[in-house]
Amino acid sequence: MNRAPKTLLVLALVGVVGMAFRVSWNAQRDVARTVGADATAALLYPFVVDGLMALALVATLVLSGRDKTFALRVLAGYTAASLVLNYVHGLVPALHGGGQRMQLADWAPANWVLVLLATSLPVGSIFFGSDLVAKVLHHRAILITDQDETAEMTINRLGSDLHESAPETPPEVTELPAPESAEATPAVAPEPTAEPVAEAEPVKSAEPVSLRPVAAVESTPRRATGRVPEAARTPRPTRTPDELLAEARSVTAEWSADRLTAEAIRRAVRTSSSNGRLLREALKAERSAGVAA
């Protein structure tokens, strides 16, 4: 819902409550004078009853759980009391205008109950009003604490994920041992023959004979195995969690709540999808804490 309809709805509610308060004003003022209140006290008496009703209504919208149930009971009780006072004011025409002491009912027990009700409402307003305000303030403090803890947990998770995703130091590549030369290989002695063989004269060649081993077949070059050395890699700066959060906060400062998504944040700060989700939760928690403050 846009802000304009909300503003109109709140203004309409204030107008209806104000008119209802004015209609109930005369009845509660005249009843207050009848039970012994002076002119100033009778003038302030409607604020005691209807004012606490408005306070209980606001507390009902803020609180939750048992505290909300308590606020609803206070609202229902004071609404019923205001209804009784207006009903008695309508039944007894002599109350109109006030200014004189008289019985609110012909039957004595009913008169005692009505006088007790009218005189106890101010005391109840002090007690219930103070309790409702204390509950609202305590509930607000709990919400702010929970939001701060949620933001801190999100930042901690973001930092742990960034440390886990940091590249590991590649192991050092060890050089393979060089193949042994042919000269180190022991020569096998020929077996003696049964008959003596005349020694052959050595054949002299024009070119000297090389004693180096000849490779049989040239194989294709092998691919390097293992990790690439750190010196051969392109250096990439590693951002800390605080730097990443500060950059995301700066980039999304003018963004609306609908635009604040994990994918948009990931593209803006150029990070992973998991970090984008964590940054989104951290930024939403900060905005909620700022609105609550």
Tab-separated table of C-alpha atoms in Angstrom:
chain	number	residue	atom	x	y	z
A	1	MET	CA	0.000	0.000	0.000
A	2	ASN	CA	1.292	3.483	-0.924
A	3	ARG	CA	1.841	6.249	1.601
A	4	ALA	CA	-1.079	8.368	0.385
A	5	PRO	CA	-3.813	5.754	1.163
A	6	LYS	CA	-2.185	5.044	4.535
A	7	THR	CA	-2.185	8.736	5.424
A	8	LEU	CA	-5.828	9.110	4.418
A	9	LEU	CA	-6.771	6.031	6.454
A	10	VAL	CA	-5.008	7.374	9.562
A	11	LEU	CA	-6.619	10.800	9.157
A	12	ALA	CA	-10.062	9.211	8.778
A	13	LEU	CA	-9.490	7.156	11.936
A	14	VAL	CA	-8.393	10.241	13.886
A	15	GLY	CA	-11.482	12.104	12.689
A	16	VAL	CA	-13.881	9.320	13.717
A	17	VAL	CA	-12.230	8.934	17.133
A	18	GLY	CA	-12.312	12.693	17.690
A	19	MET	CA	-16.038	12.923	16.882
A	20	ALA	CA	-16.831	9.932	19.092
A	21	PHE	CA	-14.850	11.523	21.916
A	22	ARG	CA	-16.853	14.730	21.556
A	23	VAL	CA	-20.182	12.852	21.642
A	24	SER	CA	-19.158	11.016	24.827
A	25	TRP	CA	-17.791	14.175	26.451
A	26	ASN	CA	-21.000	15.519	28.000
A	27	ALA	CA	-22.073	12.196	29.496
A	28	GLN	CA	-18.790	11.533	31.298
A	29	ARG	CA	-18.441	15.147	32.453
A	30	ASP	CA	-21.951	15.173	33.964
A	31	VAL	CA	-21.409	11.806	35.684
A	32	ALA	CA	-18.103	13.061	37.131
A	33	ARG	CA	-19.858	16.119	38.604
A	34	THR	CA	-22.579	13.921	40.055
A	35	VAL	CA	-20.089	11.724	41.963
A	36	GLY	CA	-18.391	14.787	43.522
A	37	ALA	CA	-15.752	16.049	41.026
A	38	ASP	CA	-15.199	19.793	40.719
A	39	ALA	CA	-15.400	21.712	37.446
A	40	THR	CA	-11.743	21.148	36.446
A	41	ALA	CA	-11.789	17.454	37.360
A	42	ALA	CA	-15.052	16.943	35.505
A	43	LEU	CA	-13.573	18.676	32.458
A	44	LEU	CA	-10.555	16.302	32.471
A	45	TYR	CA	-12.543	13.166	33.316
A	46	PRO	CA	-13.301	12.201	29.656
A	47	PHE	CA	-9.573	12.195	28.912
A	48	VAL	CA	-9.104	9.628	31.680
A	49	VAL	CA	-11.550	7.110	30.203
A	50	ASP	CA	-11.472	7.651	26.445
A	51	GLY	CA	-7.790	8.621	26.485
A	52	LEU	CA	-6.826	5.294	28.026
A	53	MET	CA	-8.947	3.538	25.402
A	54	ALA	CA	-6.888	5.199	22.655
A	55	LEU	CA	-3.641	4.272	24.456
A	56	ALA	CA	-4.754	0.638	24.784
A	57	LEU	CA	-5.630	0.565	21.069
A	58	VAL	CA	-2.142	1.749	20.082
A	59	ALA	CA	-0.542	-0.762	22.477
A	60	THR	CA	-2.593	-3.536	20.882
A	61	LEU	CA	-1.092	-2.703	17.478
A	62	VAL	CA	2.479	-2.712	18.839
A	63	LEU	CA	2.535	-5.577	21.348
A	64	SER	CA	2.298	-9.315	20.732
A	65	GLY	CA	1.546	-12.472	22.690
A	66	ARG	CA	0.348	-12.116	26.280
A	67	ASP	CA	1.027	-8.393	26.347
A	68	LYS	CA	-1.285	-7.896	23.375
A	69	THR	CA	-3.997	-9.931	25.138
A	70	PHE	CA	-3.615	-7.728	28.229
A	71	ALA	CA	-3.959	-4.561	26.113
A	72	LEU	CA	-7.101	-5.959	24.468
A	73	ARG	CA	-8.628	-6.666	27.881
A	74	VAL	CA	-7.910	-3.127	29.077
A	75	LEU	CA	-9.446	-1.744	25.883
A	76	ALA	CA	-12.545	-3.918	26.256
A	77	GLY	CA	-12.939	-3.067	29.961
A	78	TYR	CA	-12.750	0.706	29.515
A	79	THR	CA	-14.978	0.548	26.455
A	80	ALA	CA	-17.627	-1.264	28.525
A	81	ALA	CA	-17.240	1.277	31.358
A	82	SER	CA	-17.667	4.210	28.965
A	83	LEU	CA	-20.725	2.538	27.485
A	84	VAL	CA	-22.285	2.118	30.963
A	85	LEU	CA	-21.689	5.766	31.875
A	86	ASN	CA	-23.202	6.977	28.602
A	87	TYR	CA	-26.166	4.625	29.096
A	88	VAL	CA	-26.853	5.933	32.621
A	89	HIS	CA	-26.541	9.513	31.380
A	90	GLY	CA	-29.185	8.781	28.774
A	91	LEU	CA	-31.571	7.116	31.254
A	92	VAL	CA	-31.463	9.887	33.891
A	93	PRO	CA	-32.443	13.274	32.382
A	94	ALA	CA	-31.615	15.034	35.655
A	95	LEU	CA	-27.920	14.371	34.984
A	96	HIS	CA	-27.918	16.619	31.914
A	97	GLY	CA	-26.034	19.760	32.808
A	98	GLY	CA	-24.675	18.292	36.063
A	99	GLY	CA	-23.669	20.469	38.942
A	100	GLN	CA	-25.638	18.716	41.717
A	101	ARG	CA	-25.226	15.564	43.777
A	102	MET	CA	-27.830	12.898	43.126
A	103	GLN	CA	-28.218	9.141	42.857
A	104	LEU	CA	-27.380	7.484	39.565
A	105	ALA	CA	-30.005	4.767	40.114
A	106	ASP	CA	-33.122	4.390	42.270
A	107	TRP	CA	-31.990	1.003	43.565
A	108	ALA	CA	-29.323	1.522	46.219
A	109	PRO	CA	-27.014	-1.435	45.273
A	110	ALA	CA	-27.079	-0.340	41.625
A	111	ASN	CA	-26.242	3.222	42.674
A	112	TRP	CA	-23.292	1.972	44.754
A	113	VAL	CA	-21.930	-0.046	41.830
A	114	LEU	CA	-22.217	2.915	39.442
A	115	VAL	CA	-20.509	5.294	41.883
A	116	LEU	CA	-17.728	2.734	42.446
A	117	LEU	CA	-17.301	2.357	38.683
A	118	ALA	CA	-17.138	6.111	38.029
A	119	THR	CA	-14.687	6.817	40.846
A	120	SER	CA	-12.377	3.838	40.149
A	121	LEU	CA	-11.787	4.625	36.474
A	122	PRO	CA	-9.177	7.394	37.143
A	123	VAL	CA	-7.191	5.113	39.473
A	124	GLY	CA	-7.363	2.305	36.919
A	125	SER	CA	-6.139	4.665	34.200
A	126	ILE	CA	-2.994	5.435	36.206
A	127	PHE	CA	-2.253	1.751	36.818
A	128	PHE	CA	-3.145	0.292	33.419
A	129	GLY	CA	-1.738	3.243	31.457
A	130	SER	CA	1.661	3.005	33.163
A	131	ASP	CA	1.748	-0.774	32.657
A	132	LEU	CA	0.916	-0.475	28.949
A	133	VAL	CA	3.592	2.177	28.338
A	134	ALA	CA	6.199	0.034	30.143
A	135	LYS	CA	5.263	-3.012	28.067
A	136	VAL	CA	5.510	-1.041	24.802
A	137	LEU	CA	8.960	0.350	25.679
A	138	HIS	CA	10.213	-3.074	26.762
A	139	HIS	CA	8.897	-4.671	23.575
A	140	ARG	CA	10.620	-2.011	21.456
A	141	ALA	CA	13.942	-2.579	23.256
A	142	ILE	CA	13.689	-6.337	22.620
A	143	LEU	CA	13.039	-5.757	18.907
A	144	ILE	CA	16.083	-3.480	18.559
A	145	THR	CA	18.291	-6.021	20.384
A	146	ASP	CA	17.072	-8.874	18.168
A	147	GLN	CA	17.751	-6.855	15.019
A	148	ASP	CA	21.284	-6.017	16.190
A	149	GLU	CA	21.991	-9.681	16.996
A	150	THR	CA	20.640	-10.756	13.605
A	151	ALA	CA	22.855	-8.249	11.796
A	152	GLU	CA	25.921	-9.345	13.799
A	153	MET	CA	25.243	-13.033	13.074
A	154	THR	CA	24.840	-12.264	9.375
A	155	ILE	CA	28.153	-10.381	9.282
A	156	ASN	CA	29.891	-13.240	11.095
A	157	ARG	CA	28.480	-15.774	8.644
A	158	LEU	CA	29.583	-13.566	5.767
A	159	GLY	CA	33.105	-13.414	7.153
A	160	SER	CA	33.337	-17.172	7.673
A	161	ASP	CA	32.081	-17.848	4.144
A	162	LEU	CA	34.621	-15.424	2.684
A	163	HIS	CA	37.456	-17.117	4.565
A	164	GLU	CA	36.304	-20.536	3.385
A	165	SER	CA	36.078	-19.391	-0.226
A	166	ALA	CA	39.607	-17.865	-0.203
A	167	PRO	CA	42.010	-19.732	-2.545
A	168	GLU	CA	44.340	-22.172	-0.867
A	169	THR	CA	48.117	-21.861	-1.249
A	170	PRO	CA	49.124	-24.241	-4.023
A	171	PRO	CA	51.675	-26.894	-3.112
A	172	GLU	CA	55.172	-26.486	-4.439
A	173	VAL	CA	55.912	-28.348	-7.639
A	174	THR	CA	58.873	-30.630	-7.195
A	175	GLU	CA	61.158	-31.376	-10.110
A	176	LEU	CA	61.161	-34.900	-11.437
A	177	PRO	CA	64.502	-36.744	-11.083
A	178	ALA	CA	66.633	-36.783	-14.223
A	179	PRO	CA	66.930	-40.161	-15.962
A	180	GLU	CA	70.110	-42.015	-15.283
A	181	SER	CA	72.722	-41.968	-18.065
A	182	ALA	CA	73.678	-44.999	-20.020
A	183	GLU	CA	77.187	-44.941	-18.588
A	184	ALA	CA	75.882	-45.728	-15.106
A	185	THR	CA	74.267	-48.969	-16.289
A	186	PRO	CA	76.578	-51.908	-15.505
A	187	ALA	CA	77.732	-53.861	-18.545
A	188	VAL	CA	76.906	-57.550	-18.729
A	189	ALA	CA	79.965	-59.750	-19.360
A	190	PRO	CA	79.614	-62.193	-22.296
A	191	GLU	CA	79.480	-65.866	-21.486
A	192	PRO	CA	82.685	-67.843	-22.425
A	193	THR	CA	82.391	-70.075	-25.456
A	194	ALA	CA	83.537	-73.645	-25.558
A	195	GLU	CA	86.047	-73.107	-28.431
A	196	PRO	CA	88.546	-70.271	-28.595
A	197	VAL	CA	87.679	-67.594	-31.105
A	198	ALA	CA	90.286	-65.512	-32.805
A	199	GLU	CA	90.221	-61.907	-31.890
A	200	ALA	CA	88.733	-59.728	-34.554
A	201	GLU	CA	90.571	-56.671	-35.606
A	202	PRO	CA	88.821	-53.457	-34.728
A	203	VAL	CA	87.147	-51.696	-37.567
A	204	LYS	CA	88.195	-48.135	-37.905
A	205	SER	CA	85.431	-45.779	-38.946
A	206	ALA	CA	85.822	-42.370	-40.335
A	207	GLU	CA	83.488	-40.814	-37.751
A	208	PRO	CA	83.713	-41.445	-34.015
A	209	VAL	CA	80.923	-43.516	-32.515
A	210	SER	CA	78.767	-41.711	-29.960
A	211	LEU	CA	78.147	-43.548	-26.730
A	212	ARG	CA	75.004	-41.512	-25.800
A	213	PRO	CA	71.671	-43.383	-25.799
A	214	VAL	CA	69.410	-42.585	-28.715
A	215	ALA	CA	65.760	-41.903	-28.060
A	216	ALA	CA	63.581	-44.483	-29.702
A	217	VAL	CA	60.523	-42.383	-30.554
A	218	GLU	CA	59.844	-38.742	-29.815
A	219	SER	CA	56.623	-38.599	-27.787
A	220	THR	CA	54.215	-35.698	-27.652
A	221	PRO	CA	54.891	-33.146	-24.908
A	222	ARG	CA	53.134	-34.020	-21.629
A	223	ARG	CA	50.777	-31.603	-19.968
A	224	ALA	CA	51.727	-30.190	-16.626
A	225	THR	CA	49.997	-31.867	-13.715
A	226	GLY	CA	49.115	-30.341	-10.342
A	227	ARG	CA	48.276	-26.723	-9.461
A	228	VAL	CA	49.675	-23.706	-11.228
A	229	PRO	CA	52.386	-21.960	-9.145
A	230	GLU	CA	51.298	-18.826	-7.307
A	231	ALA	CA	53.802	-16.715	-9.269
A	232	ALA	CA	52.117	-17.692	-12.546
A	233	ARG	CA	48.630	-16.651	-11.388
A	234	THR	CA	47.040	-13.266	-11.952
A	235	PRO	CA	46.893	-11.493	-8.583
A	236	ARG	CA	43.318	-10.879	-7.383
A	237	PRO	CA	42.650	-8.725	-4.288
A	238	THR	CA	40.786	-10.487	-1.470
A	239	ARG	CA	38.239	-8.254	0.300
A	240	THR	CA	37.512	-8.642	3.990
A	241	PRO	CA	33.888	-9.038	5.212
A	242	ASP	CA	33.835	-5.462	6.496
A	243	GLU	CA	35.155	-4.087	3.189
A	244	LEU	CA	32.646	-6.144	1.223
A	245	LEU	CA	29.755	-4.989	3.439
A	246	ALA	CA	30.904	-1.358	3.250
A	247	GLU	CA	31.095	-1.534	-0.546
A	248	ALA	CA	27.618	-3.114	-0.750
A	249	ARG	CA	26.241	-0.483	1.634
A	250	SER	CA	27.712	2.321	-0.499
A	251	VAL	CA	26.420	0.874	-3.772
A	252	THR	CA	22.882	0.202	-2.506
A	253	ALA	CA	22.455	3.428	-0.520
A	254	GLU	CA	19.930	4.836	-3.013
A	255	TRP	CA	18.220	1.518	-3.804
A	256	SER	CA	14.628	0.823	-2.855
A	257	ALA	CA	13.571	-2.181	-0.769
A	258	ASP	CA	12.189	-4.000	-3.837
A	259	ARG	CA	15.474	-3.639	-5.721
A	260	LEU	CA	17.517	-4.991	-2.812
A	261	THR	CA	17.910	-8.587	-4.032
A	262	ALA	CA	20.785	-11.038	-3.702
A	263	GLU	CA	21.377	-11.216	-7.472
A	264	ALA	CA	21.486	-7.428	-7.876
A	265	ILE	CA	23.924	-7.068	-4.979
A	266	ARG	CA	26.099	-9.877	-6.333
A	267	ARG	CA	26.396	-8.166	-9.711
A	268	ALA	CA	27.016	-4.750	-8.168
A	269	VAL	CA	29.906	-5.796	-5.915
A	270	ARG	CA	31.053	-8.737	-8.098
A	271	THR	CA	30.940	-11.527	-5.549
A	272	SER	CA	29.483	-15.015	-5.206
A	273	SER	CA	25.792	-15.911	-4.905
A	274	SER	CA	26.119	-16.997	-1.262
A	275	ASN	CA	27.828	-13.725	-0.355
A	276	GLY	CA	25.108	-11.848	-2.223
A	277	ARG	CA	22.428	-13.483	-0.059
A	278	LEU	CA	24.337	-12.743	3.143
A	279	LEU	CA	24.871	-9.128	2.114
A	280	ARG	CA	21.168	-8.773	1.353
A	281	GLU	CA	20.211	-10.020	4.843
A	282	ALA	CA	22.762	-7.741	6.500
A	283	LEU	CA	21.579	-4.654	4.597
A	284	LYS	CA	17.907	-5.419	5.301
A	285	ALA	CA	18.666	-5.852	9.001
A	286	GLU	CA	20.505	-2.509	9.062
A	287	ARG	CA	17.615	-0.750	7.317
A	288	SER	CA	15.087	-2.288	9.727
A	289	ALA	CA	17.196	-1.189	12.702
A	290	GLY	CA	17.450	2.319	11.243
A	291	VAL	CA	13.664	2.559	10.739
A	292	ALA	CA	13.021	1.258	14.267
A	293	ALA	CA	15.439	3.811	15.706
